[in-house]
Short mmCIF file of N, CA and C in Angstrom, two decimals:
data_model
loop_
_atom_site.label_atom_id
_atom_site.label_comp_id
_atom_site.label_asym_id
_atom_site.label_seq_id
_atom_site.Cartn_x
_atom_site.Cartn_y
_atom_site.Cartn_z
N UNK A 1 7.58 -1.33 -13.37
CA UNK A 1 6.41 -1.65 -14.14
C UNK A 1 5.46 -2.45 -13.25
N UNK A 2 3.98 -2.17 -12.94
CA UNK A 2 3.36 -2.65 -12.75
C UNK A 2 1.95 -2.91 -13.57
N UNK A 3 1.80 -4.50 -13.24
CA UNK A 3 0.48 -5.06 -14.30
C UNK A 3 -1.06 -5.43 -13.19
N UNK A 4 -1.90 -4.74 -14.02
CA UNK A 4 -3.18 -5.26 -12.93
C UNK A 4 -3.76 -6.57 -13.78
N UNK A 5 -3.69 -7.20 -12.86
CA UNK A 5 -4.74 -8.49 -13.61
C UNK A 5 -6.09 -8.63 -12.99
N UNK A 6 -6.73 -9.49 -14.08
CA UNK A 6 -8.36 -9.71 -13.76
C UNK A 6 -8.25 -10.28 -12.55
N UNK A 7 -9.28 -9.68 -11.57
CA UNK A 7 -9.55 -10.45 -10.07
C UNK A 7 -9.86 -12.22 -10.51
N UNK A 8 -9.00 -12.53 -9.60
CA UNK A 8 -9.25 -14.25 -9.13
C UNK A 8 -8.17 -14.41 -10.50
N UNK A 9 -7.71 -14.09 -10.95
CA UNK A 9 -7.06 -14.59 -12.68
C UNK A 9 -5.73 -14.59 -12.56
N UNK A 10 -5.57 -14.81 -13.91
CA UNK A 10 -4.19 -14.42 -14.42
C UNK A 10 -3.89 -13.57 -15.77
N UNK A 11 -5.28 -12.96 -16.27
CA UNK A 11 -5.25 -12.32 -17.29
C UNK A 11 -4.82 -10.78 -17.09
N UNK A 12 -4.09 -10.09 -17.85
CA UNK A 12 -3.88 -8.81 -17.66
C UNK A 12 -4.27 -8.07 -18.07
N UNK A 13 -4.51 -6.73 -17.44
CA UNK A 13 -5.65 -6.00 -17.90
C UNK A 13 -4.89 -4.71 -18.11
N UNK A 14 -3.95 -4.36 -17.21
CA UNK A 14 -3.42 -3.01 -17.33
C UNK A 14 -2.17 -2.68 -16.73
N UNK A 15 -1.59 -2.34 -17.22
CA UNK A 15 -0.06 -2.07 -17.56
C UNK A 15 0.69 -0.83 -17.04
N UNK A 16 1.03 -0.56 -16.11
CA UNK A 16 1.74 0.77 -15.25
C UNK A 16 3.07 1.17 -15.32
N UNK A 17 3.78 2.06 -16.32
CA UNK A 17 5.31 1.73 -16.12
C UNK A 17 5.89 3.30 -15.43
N UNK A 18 6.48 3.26 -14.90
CA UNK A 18 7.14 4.67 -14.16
C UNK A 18 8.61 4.74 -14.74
N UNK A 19 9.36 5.22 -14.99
CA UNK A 19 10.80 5.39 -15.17
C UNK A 19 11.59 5.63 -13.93
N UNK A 20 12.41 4.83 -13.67
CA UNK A 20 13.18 4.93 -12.24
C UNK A 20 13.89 5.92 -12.02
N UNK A 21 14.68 6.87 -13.19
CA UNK A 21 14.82 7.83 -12.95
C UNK A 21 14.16 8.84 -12.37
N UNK A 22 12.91 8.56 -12.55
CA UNK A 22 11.22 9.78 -12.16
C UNK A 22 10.97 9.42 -10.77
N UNK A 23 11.34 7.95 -10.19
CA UNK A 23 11.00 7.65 -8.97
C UNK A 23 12.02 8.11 -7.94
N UNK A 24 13.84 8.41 -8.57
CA UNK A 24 14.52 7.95 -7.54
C UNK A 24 14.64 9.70 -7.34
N UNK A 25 13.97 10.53 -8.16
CA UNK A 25 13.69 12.05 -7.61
C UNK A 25 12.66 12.55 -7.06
N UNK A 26 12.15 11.62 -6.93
CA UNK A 26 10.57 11.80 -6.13
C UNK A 26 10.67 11.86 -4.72
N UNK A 27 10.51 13.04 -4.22
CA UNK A 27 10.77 12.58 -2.22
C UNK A 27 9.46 12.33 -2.36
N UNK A 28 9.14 12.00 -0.68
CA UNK A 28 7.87 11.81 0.17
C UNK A 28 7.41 13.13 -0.17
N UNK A 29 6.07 12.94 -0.08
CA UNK A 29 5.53 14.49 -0.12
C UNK A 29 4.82 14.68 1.57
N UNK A 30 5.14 15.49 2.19
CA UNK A 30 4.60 15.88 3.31
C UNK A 30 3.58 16.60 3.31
N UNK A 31 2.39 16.49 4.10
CA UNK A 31 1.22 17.07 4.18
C UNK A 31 1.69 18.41 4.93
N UNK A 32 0.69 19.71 4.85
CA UNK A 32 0.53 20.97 5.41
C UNK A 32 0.97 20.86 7.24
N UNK A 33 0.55 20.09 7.71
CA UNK A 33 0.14 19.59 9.10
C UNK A 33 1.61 19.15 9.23
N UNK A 34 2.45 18.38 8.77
CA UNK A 34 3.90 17.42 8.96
C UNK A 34 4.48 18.43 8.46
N UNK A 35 4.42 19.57 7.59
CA UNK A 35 5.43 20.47 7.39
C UNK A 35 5.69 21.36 8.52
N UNK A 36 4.51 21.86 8.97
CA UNK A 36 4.31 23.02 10.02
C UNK A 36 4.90 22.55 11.36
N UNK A 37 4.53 21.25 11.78
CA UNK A 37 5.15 20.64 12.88
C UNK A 37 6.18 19.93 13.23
N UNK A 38 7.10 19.85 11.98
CA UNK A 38 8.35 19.53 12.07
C UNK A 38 9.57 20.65 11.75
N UNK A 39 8.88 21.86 10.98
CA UNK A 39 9.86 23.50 11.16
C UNK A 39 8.89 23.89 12.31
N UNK A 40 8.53 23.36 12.99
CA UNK A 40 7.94 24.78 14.05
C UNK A 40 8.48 24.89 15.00
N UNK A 41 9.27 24.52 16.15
CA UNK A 41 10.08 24.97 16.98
C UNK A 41 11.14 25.18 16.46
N UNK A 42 11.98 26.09 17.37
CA UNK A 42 13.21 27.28 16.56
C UNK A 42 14.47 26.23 17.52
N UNK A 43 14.02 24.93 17.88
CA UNK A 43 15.47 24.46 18.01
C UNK A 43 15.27 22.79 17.59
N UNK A 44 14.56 22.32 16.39
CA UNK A 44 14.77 21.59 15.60
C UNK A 44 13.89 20.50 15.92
N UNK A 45 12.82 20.96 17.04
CA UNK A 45 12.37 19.51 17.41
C UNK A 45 10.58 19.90 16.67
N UNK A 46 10.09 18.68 16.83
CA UNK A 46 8.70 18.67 16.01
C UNK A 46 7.98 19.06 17.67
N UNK A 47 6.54 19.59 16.82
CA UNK A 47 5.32 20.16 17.79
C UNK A 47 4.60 19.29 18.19
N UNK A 48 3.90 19.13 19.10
CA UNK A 48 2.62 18.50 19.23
C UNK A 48 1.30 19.73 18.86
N UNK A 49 0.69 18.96 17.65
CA UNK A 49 -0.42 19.40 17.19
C UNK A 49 -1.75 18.62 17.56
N UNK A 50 -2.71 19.07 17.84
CA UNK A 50 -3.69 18.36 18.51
C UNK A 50 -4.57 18.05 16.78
N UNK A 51 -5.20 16.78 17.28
CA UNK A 51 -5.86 16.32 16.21
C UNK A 51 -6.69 16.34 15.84
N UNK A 52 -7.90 18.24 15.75
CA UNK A 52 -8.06 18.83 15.47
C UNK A 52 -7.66 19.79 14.80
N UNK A 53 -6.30 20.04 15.02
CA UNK A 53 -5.68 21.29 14.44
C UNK A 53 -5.83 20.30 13.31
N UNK A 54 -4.98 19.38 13.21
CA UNK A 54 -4.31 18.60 12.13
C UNK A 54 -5.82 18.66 10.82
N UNK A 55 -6.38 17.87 11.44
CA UNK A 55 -7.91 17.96 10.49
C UNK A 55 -8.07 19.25 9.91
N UNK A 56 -8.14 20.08 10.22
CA UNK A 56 -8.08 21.46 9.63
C UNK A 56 -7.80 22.08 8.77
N UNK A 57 -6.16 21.41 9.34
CA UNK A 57 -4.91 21.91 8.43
C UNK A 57 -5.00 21.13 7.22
N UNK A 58 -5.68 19.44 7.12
CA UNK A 58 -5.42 18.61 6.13
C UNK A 58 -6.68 19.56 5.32
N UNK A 59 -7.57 19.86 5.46
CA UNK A 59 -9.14 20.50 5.17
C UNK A 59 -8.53 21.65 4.22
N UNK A 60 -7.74 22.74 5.43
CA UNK A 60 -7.45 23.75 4.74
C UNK A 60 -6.21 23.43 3.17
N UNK A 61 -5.45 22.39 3.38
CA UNK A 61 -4.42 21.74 2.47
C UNK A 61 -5.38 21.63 1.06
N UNK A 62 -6.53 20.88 1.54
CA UNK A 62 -7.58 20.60 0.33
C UNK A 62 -7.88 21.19 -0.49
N UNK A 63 -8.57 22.43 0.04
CA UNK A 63 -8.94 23.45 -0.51
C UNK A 63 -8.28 24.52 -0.91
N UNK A 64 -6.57 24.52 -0.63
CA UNK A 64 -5.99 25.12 -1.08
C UNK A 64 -5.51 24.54 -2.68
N UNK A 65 -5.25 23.05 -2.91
CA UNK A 65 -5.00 22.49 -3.88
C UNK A 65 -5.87 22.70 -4.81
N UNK A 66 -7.54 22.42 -4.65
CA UNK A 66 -8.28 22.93 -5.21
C UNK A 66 -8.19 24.32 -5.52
N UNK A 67 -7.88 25.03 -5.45
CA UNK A 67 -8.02 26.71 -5.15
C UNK A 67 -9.46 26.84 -5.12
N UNK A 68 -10.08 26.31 -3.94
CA UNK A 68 -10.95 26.79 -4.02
C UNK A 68 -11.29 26.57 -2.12
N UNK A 69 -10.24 27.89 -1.77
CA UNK A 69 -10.68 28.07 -0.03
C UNK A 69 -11.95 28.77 0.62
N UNK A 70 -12.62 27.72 1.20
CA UNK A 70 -13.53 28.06 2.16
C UNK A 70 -13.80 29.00 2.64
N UNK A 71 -14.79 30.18 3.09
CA UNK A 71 -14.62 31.20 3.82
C UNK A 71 -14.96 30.96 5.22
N UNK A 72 -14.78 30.18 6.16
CA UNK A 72 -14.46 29.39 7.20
C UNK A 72 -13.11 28.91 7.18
N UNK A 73 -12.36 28.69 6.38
CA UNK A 73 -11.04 28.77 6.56
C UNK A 73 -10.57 30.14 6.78
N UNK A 74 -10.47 30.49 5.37
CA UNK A 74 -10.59 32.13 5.24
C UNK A 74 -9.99 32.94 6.57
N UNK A 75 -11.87 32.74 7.14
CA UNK A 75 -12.11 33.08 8.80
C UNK A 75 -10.82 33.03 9.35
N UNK A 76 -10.65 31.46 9.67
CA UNK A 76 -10.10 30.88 10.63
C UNK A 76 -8.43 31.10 10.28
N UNK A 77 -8.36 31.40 9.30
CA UNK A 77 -7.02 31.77 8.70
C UNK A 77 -6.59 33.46 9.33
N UNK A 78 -7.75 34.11 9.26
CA UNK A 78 -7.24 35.95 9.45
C UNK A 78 -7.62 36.00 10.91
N UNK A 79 -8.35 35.26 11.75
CA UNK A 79 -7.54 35.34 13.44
C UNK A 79 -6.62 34.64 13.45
N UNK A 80 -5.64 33.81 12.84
CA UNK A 80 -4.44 33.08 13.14
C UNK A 80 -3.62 34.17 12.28
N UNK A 81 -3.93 35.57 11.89
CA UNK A 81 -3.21 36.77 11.12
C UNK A 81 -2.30 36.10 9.92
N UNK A 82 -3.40 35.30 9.36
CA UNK A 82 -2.41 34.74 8.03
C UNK A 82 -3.75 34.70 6.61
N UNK A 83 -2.94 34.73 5.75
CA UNK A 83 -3.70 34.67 4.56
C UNK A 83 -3.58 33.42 3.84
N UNK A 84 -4.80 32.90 3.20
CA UNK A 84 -4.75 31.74 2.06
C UNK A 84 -3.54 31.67 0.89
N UNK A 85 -2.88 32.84 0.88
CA UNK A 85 -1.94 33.19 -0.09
C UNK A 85 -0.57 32.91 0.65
N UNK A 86 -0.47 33.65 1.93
CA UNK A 86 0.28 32.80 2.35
C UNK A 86 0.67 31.37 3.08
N UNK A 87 -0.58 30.71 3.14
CA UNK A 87 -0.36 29.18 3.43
C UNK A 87 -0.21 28.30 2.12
N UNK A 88 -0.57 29.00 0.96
CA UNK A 88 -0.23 28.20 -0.54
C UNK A 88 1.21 28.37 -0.54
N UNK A 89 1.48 29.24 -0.23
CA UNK A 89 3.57 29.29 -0.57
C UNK A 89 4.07 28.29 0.60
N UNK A 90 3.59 27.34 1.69
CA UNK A 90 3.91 26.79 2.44
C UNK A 90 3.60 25.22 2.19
N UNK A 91 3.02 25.15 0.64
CA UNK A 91 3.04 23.75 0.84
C UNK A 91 4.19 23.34 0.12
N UNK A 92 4.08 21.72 -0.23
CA UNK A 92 5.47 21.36 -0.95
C UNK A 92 4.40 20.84 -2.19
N UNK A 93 5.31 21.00 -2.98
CA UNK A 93 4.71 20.99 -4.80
C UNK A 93 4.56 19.52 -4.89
N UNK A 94 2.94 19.46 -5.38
CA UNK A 94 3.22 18.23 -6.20
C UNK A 94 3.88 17.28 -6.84
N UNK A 95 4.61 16.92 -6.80
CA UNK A 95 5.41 15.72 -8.05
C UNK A 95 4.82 14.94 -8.17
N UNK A 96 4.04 14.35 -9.25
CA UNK A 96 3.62 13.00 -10.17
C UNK A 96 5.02 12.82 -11.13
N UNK A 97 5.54 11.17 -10.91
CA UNK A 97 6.23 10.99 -11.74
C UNK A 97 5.68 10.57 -12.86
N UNK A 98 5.96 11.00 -14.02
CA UNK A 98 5.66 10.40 -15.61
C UNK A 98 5.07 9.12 -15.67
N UNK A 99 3.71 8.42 -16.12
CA UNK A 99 3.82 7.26 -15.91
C UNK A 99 2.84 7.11 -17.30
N UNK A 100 3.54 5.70 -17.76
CA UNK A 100 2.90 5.68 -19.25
C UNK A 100 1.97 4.30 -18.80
N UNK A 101 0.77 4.44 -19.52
CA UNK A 101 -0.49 3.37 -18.97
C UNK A 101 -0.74 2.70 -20.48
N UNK A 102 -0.80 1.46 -20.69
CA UNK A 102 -1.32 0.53 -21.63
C UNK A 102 -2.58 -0.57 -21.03
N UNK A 103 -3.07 -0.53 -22.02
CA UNK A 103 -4.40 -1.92 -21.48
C UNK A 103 -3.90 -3.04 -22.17
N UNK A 104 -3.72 -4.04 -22.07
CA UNK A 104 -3.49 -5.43 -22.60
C UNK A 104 -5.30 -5.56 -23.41
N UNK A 105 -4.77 -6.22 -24.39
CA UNK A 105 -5.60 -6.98 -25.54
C UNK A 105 -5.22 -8.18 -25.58
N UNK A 106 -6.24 -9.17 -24.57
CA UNK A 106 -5.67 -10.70 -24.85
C UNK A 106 -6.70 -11.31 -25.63
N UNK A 107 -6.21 -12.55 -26.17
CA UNK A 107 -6.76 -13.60 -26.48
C UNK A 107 -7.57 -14.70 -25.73
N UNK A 108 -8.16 -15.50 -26.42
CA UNK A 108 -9.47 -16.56 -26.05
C UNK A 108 -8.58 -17.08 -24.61
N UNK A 109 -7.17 -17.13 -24.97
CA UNK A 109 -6.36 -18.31 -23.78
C UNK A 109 -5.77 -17.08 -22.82
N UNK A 110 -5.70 -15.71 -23.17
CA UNK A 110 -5.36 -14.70 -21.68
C UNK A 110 -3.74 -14.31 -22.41
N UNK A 111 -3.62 -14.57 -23.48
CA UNK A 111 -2.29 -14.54 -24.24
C UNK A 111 -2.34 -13.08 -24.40
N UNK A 112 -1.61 -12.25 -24.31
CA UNK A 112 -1.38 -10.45 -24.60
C UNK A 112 -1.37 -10.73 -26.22
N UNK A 113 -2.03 -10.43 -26.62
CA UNK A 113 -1.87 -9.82 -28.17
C UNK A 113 -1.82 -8.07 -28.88
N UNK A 114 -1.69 -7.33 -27.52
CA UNK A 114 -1.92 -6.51 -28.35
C UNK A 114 -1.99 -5.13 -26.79
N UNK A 115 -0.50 -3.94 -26.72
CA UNK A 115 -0.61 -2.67 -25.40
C UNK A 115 -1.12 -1.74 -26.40
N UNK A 116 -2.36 -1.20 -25.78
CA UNK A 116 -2.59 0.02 -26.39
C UNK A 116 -2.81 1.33 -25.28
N UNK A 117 -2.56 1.99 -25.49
CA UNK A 117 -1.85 3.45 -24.78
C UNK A 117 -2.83 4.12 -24.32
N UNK A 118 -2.66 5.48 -23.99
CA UNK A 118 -4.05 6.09 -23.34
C UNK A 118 -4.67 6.65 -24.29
N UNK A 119 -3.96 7.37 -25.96
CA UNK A 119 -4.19 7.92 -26.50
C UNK A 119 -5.76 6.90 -27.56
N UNK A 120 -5.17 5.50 -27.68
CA UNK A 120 -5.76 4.48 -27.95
C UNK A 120 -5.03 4.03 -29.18
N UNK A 121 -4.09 4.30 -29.12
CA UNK A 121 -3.35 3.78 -30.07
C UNK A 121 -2.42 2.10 -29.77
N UNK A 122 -1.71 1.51 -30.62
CA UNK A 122 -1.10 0.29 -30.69
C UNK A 122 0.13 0.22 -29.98
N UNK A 123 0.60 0.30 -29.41
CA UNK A 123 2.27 0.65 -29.02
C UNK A 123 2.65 -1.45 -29.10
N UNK A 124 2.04 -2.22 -29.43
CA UNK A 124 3.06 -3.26 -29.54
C UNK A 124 1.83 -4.02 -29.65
N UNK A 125 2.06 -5.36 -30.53
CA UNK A 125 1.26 -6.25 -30.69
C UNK A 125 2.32 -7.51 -30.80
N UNK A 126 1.44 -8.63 -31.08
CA UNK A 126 2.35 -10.19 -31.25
C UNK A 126 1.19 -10.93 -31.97
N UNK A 127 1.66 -12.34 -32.78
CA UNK A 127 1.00 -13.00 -33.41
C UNK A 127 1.61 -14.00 -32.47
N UNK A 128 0.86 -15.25 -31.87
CA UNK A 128 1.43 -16.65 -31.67
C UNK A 128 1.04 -17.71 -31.69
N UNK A 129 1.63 -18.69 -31.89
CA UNK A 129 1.04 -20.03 -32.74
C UNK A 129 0.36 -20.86 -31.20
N UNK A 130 -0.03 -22.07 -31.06
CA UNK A 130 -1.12 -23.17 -30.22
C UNK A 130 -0.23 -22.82 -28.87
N UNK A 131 1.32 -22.60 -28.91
CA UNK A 131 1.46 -23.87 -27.80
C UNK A 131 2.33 -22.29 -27.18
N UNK A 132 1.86 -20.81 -27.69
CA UNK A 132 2.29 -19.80 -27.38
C UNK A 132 3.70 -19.08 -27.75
N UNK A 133 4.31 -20.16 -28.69
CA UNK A 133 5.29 -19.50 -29.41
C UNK A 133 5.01 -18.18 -30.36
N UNK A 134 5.96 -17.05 -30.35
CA UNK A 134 5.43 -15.89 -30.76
C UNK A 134 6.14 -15.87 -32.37
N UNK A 135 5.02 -16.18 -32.84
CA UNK A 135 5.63 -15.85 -34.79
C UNK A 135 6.24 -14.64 -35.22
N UNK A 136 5.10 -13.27 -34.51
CA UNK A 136 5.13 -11.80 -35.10
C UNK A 136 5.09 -11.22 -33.93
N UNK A 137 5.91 -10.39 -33.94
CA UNK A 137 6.10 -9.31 -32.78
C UNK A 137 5.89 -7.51 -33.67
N UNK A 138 5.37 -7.11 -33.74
CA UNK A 138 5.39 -5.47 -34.04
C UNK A 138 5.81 -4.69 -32.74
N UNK A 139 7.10 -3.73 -32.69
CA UNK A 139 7.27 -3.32 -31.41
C UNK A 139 7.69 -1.79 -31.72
N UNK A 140 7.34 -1.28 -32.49
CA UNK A 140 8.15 0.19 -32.67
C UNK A 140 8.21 0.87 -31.61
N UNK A 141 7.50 0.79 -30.50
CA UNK A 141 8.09 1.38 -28.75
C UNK A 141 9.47 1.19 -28.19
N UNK A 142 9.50 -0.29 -29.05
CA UNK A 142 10.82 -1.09 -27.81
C UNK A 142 10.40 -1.51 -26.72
N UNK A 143 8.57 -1.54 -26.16
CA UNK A 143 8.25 -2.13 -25.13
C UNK A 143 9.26 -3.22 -24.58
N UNK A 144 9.26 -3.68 -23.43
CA UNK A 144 9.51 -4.96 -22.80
C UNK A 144 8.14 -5.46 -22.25
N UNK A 145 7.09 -6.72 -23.03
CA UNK A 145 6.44 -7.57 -23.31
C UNK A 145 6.83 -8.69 -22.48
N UNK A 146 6.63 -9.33 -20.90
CA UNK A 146 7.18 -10.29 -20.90
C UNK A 146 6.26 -11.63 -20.01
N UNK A 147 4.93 -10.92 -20.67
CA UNK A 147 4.06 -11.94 -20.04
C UNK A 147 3.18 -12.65 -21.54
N UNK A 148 3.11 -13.77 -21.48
CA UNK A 148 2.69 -15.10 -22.25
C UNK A 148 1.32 -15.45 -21.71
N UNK A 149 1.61 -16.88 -21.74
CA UNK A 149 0.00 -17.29 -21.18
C UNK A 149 -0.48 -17.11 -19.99
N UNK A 150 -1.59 -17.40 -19.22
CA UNK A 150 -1.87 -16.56 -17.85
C UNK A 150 -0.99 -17.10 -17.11
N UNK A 151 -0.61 -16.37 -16.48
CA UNK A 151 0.63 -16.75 -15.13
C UNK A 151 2.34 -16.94 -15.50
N UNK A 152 2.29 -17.23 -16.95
CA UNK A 152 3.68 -17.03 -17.37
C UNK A 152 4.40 -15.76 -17.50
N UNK A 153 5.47 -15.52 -17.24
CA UNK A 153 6.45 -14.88 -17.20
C UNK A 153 7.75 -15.07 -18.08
N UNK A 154 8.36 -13.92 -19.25
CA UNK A 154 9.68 -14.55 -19.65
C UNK A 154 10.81 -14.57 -18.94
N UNK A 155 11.46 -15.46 -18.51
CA UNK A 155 12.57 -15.46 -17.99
C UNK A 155 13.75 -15.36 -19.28
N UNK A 156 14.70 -13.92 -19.10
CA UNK A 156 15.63 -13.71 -19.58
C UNK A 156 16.88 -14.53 -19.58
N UNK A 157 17.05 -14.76 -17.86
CA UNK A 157 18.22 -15.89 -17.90
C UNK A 157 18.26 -17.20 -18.50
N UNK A 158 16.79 -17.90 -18.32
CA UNK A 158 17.52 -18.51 -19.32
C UNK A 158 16.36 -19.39 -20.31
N UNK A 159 15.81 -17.91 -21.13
CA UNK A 159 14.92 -17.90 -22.36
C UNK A 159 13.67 -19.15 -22.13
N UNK A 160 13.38 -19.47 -21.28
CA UNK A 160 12.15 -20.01 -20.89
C UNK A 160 11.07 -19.00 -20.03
N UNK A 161 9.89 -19.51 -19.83
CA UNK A 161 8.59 -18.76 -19.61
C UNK A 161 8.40 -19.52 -18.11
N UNK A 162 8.93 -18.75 -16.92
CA UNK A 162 8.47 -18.73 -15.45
C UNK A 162 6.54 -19.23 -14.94
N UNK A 163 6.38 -20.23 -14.56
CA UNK A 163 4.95 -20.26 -14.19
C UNK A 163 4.81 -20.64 -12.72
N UNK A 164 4.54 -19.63 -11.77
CA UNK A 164 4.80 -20.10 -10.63
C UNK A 164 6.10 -20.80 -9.53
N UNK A 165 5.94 -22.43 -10.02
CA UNK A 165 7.08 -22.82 -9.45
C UNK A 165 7.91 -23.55 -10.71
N UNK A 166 6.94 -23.89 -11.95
CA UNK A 166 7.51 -24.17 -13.12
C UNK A 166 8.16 -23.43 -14.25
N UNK A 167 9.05 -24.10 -14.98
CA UNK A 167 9.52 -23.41 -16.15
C UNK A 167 8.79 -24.44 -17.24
N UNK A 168 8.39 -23.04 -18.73
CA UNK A 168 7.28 -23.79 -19.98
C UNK A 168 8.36 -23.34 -20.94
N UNK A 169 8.22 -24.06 -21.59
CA UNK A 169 8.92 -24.27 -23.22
C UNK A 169 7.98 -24.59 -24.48
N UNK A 170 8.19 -23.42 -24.82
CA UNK A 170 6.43 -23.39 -25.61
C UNK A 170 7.25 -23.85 -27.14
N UNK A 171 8.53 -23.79 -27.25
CA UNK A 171 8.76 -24.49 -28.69
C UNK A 171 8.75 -26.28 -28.63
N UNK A 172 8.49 -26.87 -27.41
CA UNK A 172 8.43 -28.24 -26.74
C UNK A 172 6.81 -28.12 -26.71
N UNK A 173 5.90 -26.73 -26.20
CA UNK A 173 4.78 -26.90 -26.04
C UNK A 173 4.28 -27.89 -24.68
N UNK A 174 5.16 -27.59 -23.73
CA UNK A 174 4.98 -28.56 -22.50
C UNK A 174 5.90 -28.05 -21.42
N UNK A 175 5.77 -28.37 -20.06
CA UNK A 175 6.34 -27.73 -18.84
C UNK A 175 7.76 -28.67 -19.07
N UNK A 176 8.80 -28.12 -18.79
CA UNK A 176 10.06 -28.44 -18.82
C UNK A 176 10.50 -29.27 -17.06
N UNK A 177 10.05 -28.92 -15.90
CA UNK A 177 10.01 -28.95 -14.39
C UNK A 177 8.45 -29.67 -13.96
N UNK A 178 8.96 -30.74 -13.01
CA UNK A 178 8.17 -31.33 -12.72
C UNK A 178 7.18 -30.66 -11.62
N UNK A 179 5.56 -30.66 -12.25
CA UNK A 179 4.62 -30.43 -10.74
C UNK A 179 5.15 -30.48 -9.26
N UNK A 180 5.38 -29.22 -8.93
CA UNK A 180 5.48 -29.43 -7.31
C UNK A 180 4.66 -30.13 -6.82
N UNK A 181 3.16 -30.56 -6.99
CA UNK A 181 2.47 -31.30 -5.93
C UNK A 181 2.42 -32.75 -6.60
N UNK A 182 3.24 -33.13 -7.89
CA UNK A 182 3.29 -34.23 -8.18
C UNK A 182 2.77 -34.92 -9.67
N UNK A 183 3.36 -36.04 -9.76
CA UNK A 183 2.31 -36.60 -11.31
C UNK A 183 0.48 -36.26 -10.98
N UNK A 184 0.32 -37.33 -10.18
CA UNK A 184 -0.71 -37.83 -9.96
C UNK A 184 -1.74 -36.21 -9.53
N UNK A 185 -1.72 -35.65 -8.99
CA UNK A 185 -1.99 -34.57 -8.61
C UNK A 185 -2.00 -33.34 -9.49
N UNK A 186 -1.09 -33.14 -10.81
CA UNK A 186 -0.40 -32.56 -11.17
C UNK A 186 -1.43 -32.22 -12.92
#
């Protein structure tokens, strides 16, 4: 899961989750140019492609994804006695893993109140009282929710809210761990 927050902030703005299952089948995807020059000699070693060809090849890659090839490729494709049809069967397929996107809905203090989805719907909200204790949770997703006020974090181990170098206890309503840079400072 990844969260974008507001530049310079700690407010969150948007919410990225991938399923690790989706990631841990995901290879590298190799470009047209790294495919061709690592099968192209017939005893296992990679080519030197000049970096021109390569540009080309990334050009011609483009416009093949697009389906929409150049007739300057085209060209440059039927004196190299090959067709656009057959350099599409030579790439490697896309994979995008599944990834579900929410926007955070915060409050006056940067508090998440509220993931809503791409569709624009609710997938999880919270009610919480001054000091960020959460009264109402609505979760019919089963989200995992685990950011609080700006910069807090829930810590699972051991049911306090992570801030940096401090731990907050919002049913105390006060930092539990003393200021790293001190009272006076602090």
């Amino acid at each position: 899961m990844q969260t974008i927050y507001e530049p310079g902030g700690f407010t969150p703005l948007v919410r990225v989750e991938t399923g690790t299952e989706a990631l841990a089948t995901t290879r590298p995807q190799r470009s047209l140019a790294e495919k061709l020059r690592q099968e192209g000699n017939e005893d296992g070693t990679e080519m030197a492609f000049p970096a021109e060809l390569v540009r080309h090849l990334d050009r011609l890659e483009n416009e093949l994804r697009r389906n929409a090839v150049s007739e300057e490729s085209r060209k440059w494709l039927a004196q190299c006695g090959l067709t656009a049809e057959q350099m599409a069967g030579q790439l490697d397929a896309q994979t995008e893993p599944e990834r579900a996107v929410h926007l955070y809905h915060c409050d006056h203090r940067g508090l998440p109140v509220a993931l809503i989805n791409s569709e624009g719907a609710r997938d999880w909200s919270a009610e919480y009282d001054v000091w960020g204790n959460r009264l109402k949770e609505d979760n019919p997703q089963k989200l995992e929710q685990l950011i609080r006020l700006p910069g807090q974090q829930y810590d699972d181990e051991t049911g306090l809210y992570y801030n940096r170098y401090r731990y907050y206890n919002p049913e105390q309503g006060r930092y539990i761990s003393q200021d790293p840079i001190g009272l006076r400072d602090g």
